[in-house]
Amino acid sequence: SRPRLVELPTYAFQRDRYWMESAPEGVGDIIPGSADSGFWDAVERGDASEVADLLALPADGESLTAVLPALSAWRRRDREWSAVEGWRYRVAWSPVTVAS
């Protein structure tokens, strides 16, 4: 049986690119004017009636008023942690010696 034929590049630098493209700056951020944005803005302001409206909950207020500071603090910690994680990530290349 004959070996399979493989296409070779016509010159040294011809190649296909299989790397994923980098995400544009800000991808994954909350988009201003989105439902998430409105929700977190209301949480940060401590506006229990608006949060109740967004979640379609009865506007009794007491339970939401009690939980809004905790949600706001959680969101702040999450954002800070995400920023720190971004600083810790670093691409580093190490030479590899191939045994012959």
mmCIF file with all atom_site columns, C-alpha atoms in Angstrom:
data_model
loop_
_atom_site.group_PDB
_atom_site.id
_atom_site.type_symbol
_atom_site.label_atom_id
_atom_site.label_alt_id
_atom_site.label_comp_id
_atom_site.label_asym_id
_atom_site.label_entity_id
_atom_site.label_seq_id
_atom_site.pdbx_PDB_ins_code
_atom_site.Cartn_x
_atom_site.Cartn_y
_atom_site.Cartn_z
_atom_site.occupancy
_atom_site.B_iso_or_equiv
_atom_site.pdbx_formal_charge
_atom_site.auth_seq_id
_atom_site.auth_comp_id
_atom_site.auth_asym_id
_atom_site.auth_atom_id
_atom_site.pdbx_PDB_model_num
ATOM 1   C CA . SER A 1 1   ? 0.000   0.000  0.000  1.00 0.00 ? 1   SER A CA 1
ATOM 2   C CA . ARG A 1 2   ? 1.177   3.510  -0.840 1.00 0.00 ? 2   ARG A CA 1
ATOM 3   C CA . PRO A 1 3   ? 1.693   6.122  1.836  1.00 0.00 ? 3   PRO A CA 1
ATOM 4   C CA . ARG A 1 4   ? -0.874  8.915  1.968  1.00 0.00 ? 4   ARG A CA 1
ATOM 5   C CA . LEU A 1 5   ? 0.013   12.107 0.059  1.00 0.00 ? 5   LEU A CA 1
ATOM 6   C CA . VAL A 1 6   ? 0.218   15.264 2.105  1.00 0.00 ? 6   VAL A CA 1
ATOM 7   C CA . GLU A 1 7   ? 0.030   18.806 0.705  1.00 0.00 ? 7   GLU A CA 1
ATOM 8   C CA . LEU A 1 8   ? 3.184   20.762 1.438  1.00 0.00 ? 8   LEU A CA 1
ATOM 9   C CA . PRO A 1 9   ? 3.458   24.553 1.556  1.00 0.00 ? 9   PRO A CA 1
ATOM 10  C CA . THR A 1 10  ? 4.718   26.157 -1.608 1.00 0.00 ? 10  THR A CA 1
ATOM 11  C CA . TYR A 1 11  ? 7.034   28.391 0.387  1.00 0.00 ? 11  TYR A CA 1
ATOM 12  C CA . ALA A 1 12  ? 8.451   28.377 3.896  1.00 0.00 ? 12  ALA A CA 1
ATOM 13  C CA . PHE A 1 13  ? 5.968   30.761 5.525  1.00 0.00 ? 13  PHE A CA 1
ATOM 14  C CA . GLN A 1 14  ? 2.725   29.495 4.009  1.00 0.00 ? 14  GLN A CA 1
ATOM 15  C CA . ARG A 1 15  ? 0.602   28.051 6.746  1.00 0.00 ? 15  ARG A CA 1
ATOM 16  C CA . ASP A 1 16  ? -2.917  27.933 8.141  1.00 0.00 ? 16  ASP A CA 1
ATOM 17  C CA . ARG A 1 17  ? -3.680  29.814 11.316 1.00 0.00 ? 17  ARG A CA 1
ATOM 18  C CA . TYR A 1 18  ? -5.537  27.774 13.924 1.00 0.00 ? 18  TYR A CA 1
ATOM 19  C CA . TRP A 1 19  ? -5.181  30.110 16.914 1.00 0.00 ? 19  TRP A CA 1
ATOM 20  C CA . MET A 1 20  ? -8.277  31.648 18.432 1.00 0.00 ? 20  MET A CA 1
ATOM 21  C CA . GLU A 1 21  ? -8.541  35.380 17.993 1.00 0.00 ? 21  GLU A CA 1
ATOM 22  C CA . SER A 1 22  ? -8.155  37.493 21.127 1.00 0.00 ? 22  SER A CA 1
ATOM 23  C CA . ALA A 1 23  ? -11.386 38.778 22.575 1.00 0.00 ? 23  ALA A CA 1
ATOM 24  C CA . PRO A 1 24  ? -11.879 42.502 22.049 1.00 0.00 ? 24  PRO A CA 1
ATOM 25  C CA . GLU A 1 25  ? -11.321 44.704 25.082 1.00 0.00 ? 25  GLU A CA 1
ATOM 26  C CA . GLY A 1 26  ? -14.310 44.689 27.391 1.00 0.00 ? 26  GLY A CA 1
ATOM 27  C CA . VAL A 1 27  ? -15.845 41.409 26.217 1.00 0.00 ? 27  VAL A CA 1
ATOM 28  C CA . GLY A 1 28  ? -17.648 39.863 29.159 1.00 0.00 ? 28  GLY A CA 1
ATOM 29  C CA . ASP A 1 29  ? -18.263 43.232 30.782 1.00 0.00 ? 29  ASP A CA 1
ATOM 30  C CA . ILE A 1 30  ? -21.793 44.311 31.554 1.00 0.00 ? 30  ILE A CA 1
ATOM 31  C CA . ILE A 1 31  ? -23.151 46.356 28.684 1.00 0.00 ? 31  ILE A CA 1
ATOM 32  C CA . PRO A 1 32  ? -24.604 49.711 29.767 1.00 0.00 ? 32  PRO A CA 1
ATOM 33  C CA . GLY A 1 33  ? -28.375 49.710 29.324 1.00 0.00 ? 33  GLY A CA 1
ATOM 34  C CA . SER A 1 34  ? -28.657 45.900 29.555 1.00 0.00 ? 34  SER A CA 1
ATOM 35  C CA . ALA A 1 35  ? -30.849 44.095 32.090 1.00 0.00 ? 35  ALA A CA 1
ATOM 36  C CA . ASP A 1 36  ? -27.747 43.162 34.112 1.00 0.00 ? 36  ASP A CA 1
ATOM 37  C CA . SER A 1 37  ? -26.614 46.756 34.149 1.00 0.00 ? 37  SER A CA 1
ATOM 38  C CA . GLY A 1 38  ? -29.973 48.008 35.439 1.00 0.00 ? 38  GLY A CA 1
ATOM 39  C CA . PHE A 1 39  ? -30.101 45.329 38.108 1.00 0.00 ? 39  PHE A CA 1
ATOM 40  C CA . TRP A 1 40  ? -26.603 45.972 39.461 1.00 0.00 ? 40  TRP A CA 1
ATOM 41  C CA . ASP A 1 41  ? -27.070 49.752 39.312 1.00 0.00 ? 41  ASP A CA 1
ATOM 42  C CA . ALA A 1 42  ? -30.206 49.386 41.456 1.00 0.00 ? 42  ALA A CA 1
ATOM 43  C CA . VAL A 1 43  ? -28.366 47.076 43.866 1.00 0.00 ? 43  VAL A CA 1
ATOM 44  C CA . GLU A 1 44  ? -25.467 49.550 44.200 1.00 0.00 ? 44  GLU A CA 1
ATOM 45  C CA . ARG A 1 45  ? -27.931 52.396 44.909 1.00 0.00 ? 45  ARG A CA 1
ATOM 46  C CA . GLY A 1 46  ? -29.774 50.227 47.450 1.00 0.00 ? 46  GLY A CA 1
ATOM 47  C CA . ASP A 1 47  ? -33.050 50.812 45.582 1.00 0.00 ? 47  ASP A CA 1
ATOM 48  C CA . ALA A 1 48  ? -35.175 47.922 46.883 1.00 0.00 ? 48  ALA A CA 1
ATOM 49  C CA . SER A 1 49  ? -38.324 48.933 44.982 1.00 0.00 ? 49  SER A CA 1
ATOM 50  C CA . GLU A 1 50  ? -36.505 48.963 41.624 1.00 0.00 ? 50  GLU A CA 1
ATOM 51  C CA . VAL A 1 51  ? -34.856 45.604 42.340 1.00 0.00 ? 51  VAL A CA 1
ATOM 52  C CA . ALA A 1 52  ? -38.286 44.208 43.270 1.00 0.00 ? 52  ALA A CA 1
ATOM 53  C CA . ASP A 1 53  ? -39.707 45.538 39.978 1.00 0.00 ? 53  ASP A CA 1
ATOM 54  C CA . LEU A 1 54  ? -36.839 44.030 37.961 1.00 0.00 ? 54  LEU A CA 1
ATOM 55  C CA . LEU A 1 55  ? -37.273 40.650 39.666 1.00 0.00 ? 55  LEU A CA 1
ATOM 56  C CA . ALA A 1 56  ? -41.084 40.815 39.519 1.00 0.00 ? 56  ALA A CA 1
ATOM 57  C CA . LEU A 1 57  ? -41.321 40.437 43.304 1.00 0.00 ? 57  LEU A CA 1
ATOM 58  C CA . PRO A 1 58  ? -43.844 41.981 45.684 1.00 0.00 ? 58  PRO A CA 1
ATOM 59  C CA . ALA A 1 59  ? -42.580 45.381 46.801 1.00 0.00 ? 59  ALA A CA 1
ATOM 60  C CA . ASP A 1 60  ? -42.659 44.679 50.555 1.00 0.00 ? 60  ASP A CA 1
ATOM 61  C CA . GLY A 1 61  ? -39.151 46.140 50.703 1.00 0.00 ? 61  GLY A CA 1
ATOM 62  C CA . GLU A 1 62  ? -37.933 44.811 54.061 1.00 0.00 ? 62  GLU A CA 1
ATOM 63  C CA . SER A 1 63  ? -36.360 41.567 52.851 1.00 0.00 ? 63  SER A CA 1
ATOM 64  C CA . LEU A 1 64  ? -34.749 43.202 49.822 1.00 0.00 ? 64  LEU A CA 1
ATOM 65  C CA . THR A 1 65  ? -33.513 46.172 51.814 1.00 0.00 ? 65  THR A CA 1
ATOM 66  C CA . ALA A 1 66  ? -31.760 43.749 54.167 1.00 0.00 ? 66  ALA A CA 1
ATOM 67  C CA . VAL A 1 67  ? -30.058 41.778 51.383 1.00 0.00 ? 67  VAL A CA 1
ATOM 68  C CA . LEU A 1 68  ? -29.001 44.647 49.067 1.00 0.00 ? 68  LEU A CA 1
ATOM 69  C CA . PRO A 1 69  ? -25.867 45.611 51.068 1.00 0.00 ? 69  PRO A CA 1
ATOM 70  C CA . ALA A 1 70  ? -24.711 41.971 50.996 1.00 0.00 ? 70  ALA A CA 1
ATOM 71  C CA . LEU A 1 71  ? -25.314 41.731 47.234 1.00 0.00 ? 71  LEU A CA 1
ATOM 72  C CA . SER A 1 72  ? -23.479 44.991 46.660 1.00 0.00 ? 72  SER A CA 1
ATOM 73  C CA . ALA A 1 73  ? -20.501 43.832 48.755 1.00 0.00 ? 73  ALA A CA 1
ATOM 74  C CA . TRP A 1 74  ? -20.450 40.475 46.928 1.00 0.00 ? 74  TRP A CA 1
ATOM 75  C CA . ARG A 1 75  ? -20.446 42.248 43.554 1.00 0.00 ? 75  ARG A CA 1
ATOM 76  C CA . ARG A 1 76  ? -17.618 44.554 44.639 1.00 0.00 ? 76  ARG A CA 1
ATOM 77  C CA . ARG A 1 77  ? -15.499 41.604 45.881 1.00 0.00 ? 77  ARG A CA 1
ATOM 78  C CA . ASP A 1 78  ? -16.178 39.702 42.665 1.00 0.00 ? 78  ASP A CA 1
ATOM 79  C CA . ARG A 1 79  ? -15.043 42.651 40.537 1.00 0.00 ? 79  ARG A CA 1
ATOM 80  C CA . GLU A 1 80  ? -11.907 43.150 42.633 1.00 0.00 ? 80  GLU A CA 1
ATOM 81  C CA . TRP A 1 81  ? -11.086 39.427 42.487 1.00 0.00 ? 81  TRP A CA 1
ATOM 82  C CA . SER A 1 82  ? -11.552 39.413 38.702 1.00 0.00 ? 82  SER A CA 1
ATOM 83  C CA . ALA A 1 83  ? -9.167  42.345 38.350 1.00 0.00 ? 83  ALA A CA 1
ATOM 84  C CA . VAL A 1 84  ? -6.546  40.643 40.545 1.00 0.00 ? 84  VAL A CA 1
ATOM 85  C CA . GLU A 1 85  ? -6.890  37.380 38.597 1.00 0.00 ? 85  GLU A CA 1
ATOM 86  C CA . GLY A 1 86  ? -6.254  39.311 35.381 1.00 0.00 ? 86  GLY A CA 1
ATOM 87  C CA . TRP A 1 87  ? -3.030  40.715 36.828 1.00 0.00 ? 87  TRP A CA 1
ATOM 88  C CA . ARG A 1 88  ? -1.800  37.289 37.915 1.00 0.00 ? 88  ARG A CA 1
ATOM 89  C CA . TYR A 1 89  ? -2.101  35.646 34.514 1.00 0.00 ? 89  TYR A CA 1
ATOM 90  C CA . ARG A 1 90  ? 1.121   35.761 32.526 1.00 0.00 ? 90  ARG A CA 1
ATOM 91  C CA . VAL A 1 91  ? 2.214   33.947 29.406 1.00 0.00 ? 91  VAL A CA 1
ATOM 92  C CA . ALA A 1 92  ? 5.717   32.551 29.720 1.00 0.00 ? 92  ALA A CA 1
ATOM 93  C CA . TRP A 1 93  ? 7.640   30.413 27.266 1.00 0.00 ? 93  TRP A CA 1
ATOM 94  C CA . SER A 1 94  ? 10.265  27.946 28.397 1.00 0.00 ? 94  SER A CA 1
ATOM 95  C CA . PRO A 1 95  ? 12.799  26.359 26.053 1.00 0.00 ? 95  PRO A CA 1
ATOM 96  C CA . VAL A 1 96  ? 12.511  22.603 25.716 1.00 0.00 ? 96  VAL A CA 1
ATOM 97  C CA . THR A 1 97  ? 15.474  20.404 24.969 1.00 0.00 ? 97  THR A CA 1
ATOM 98  C CA . VAL A 1 98  ? 14.591  17.537 22.669 1.00 0.00 ? 98  VAL A CA 1
ATOM 99  C CA . ALA A 1 99  ? 16.423  14.316 23.388 1.00 0.00 ? 99  ALA A CA 1
ATOM 100 C CA . SER A 1 100 ? 17.867  12.802 20.240 1.00 0.00 ? 100 SER A CA 1
#
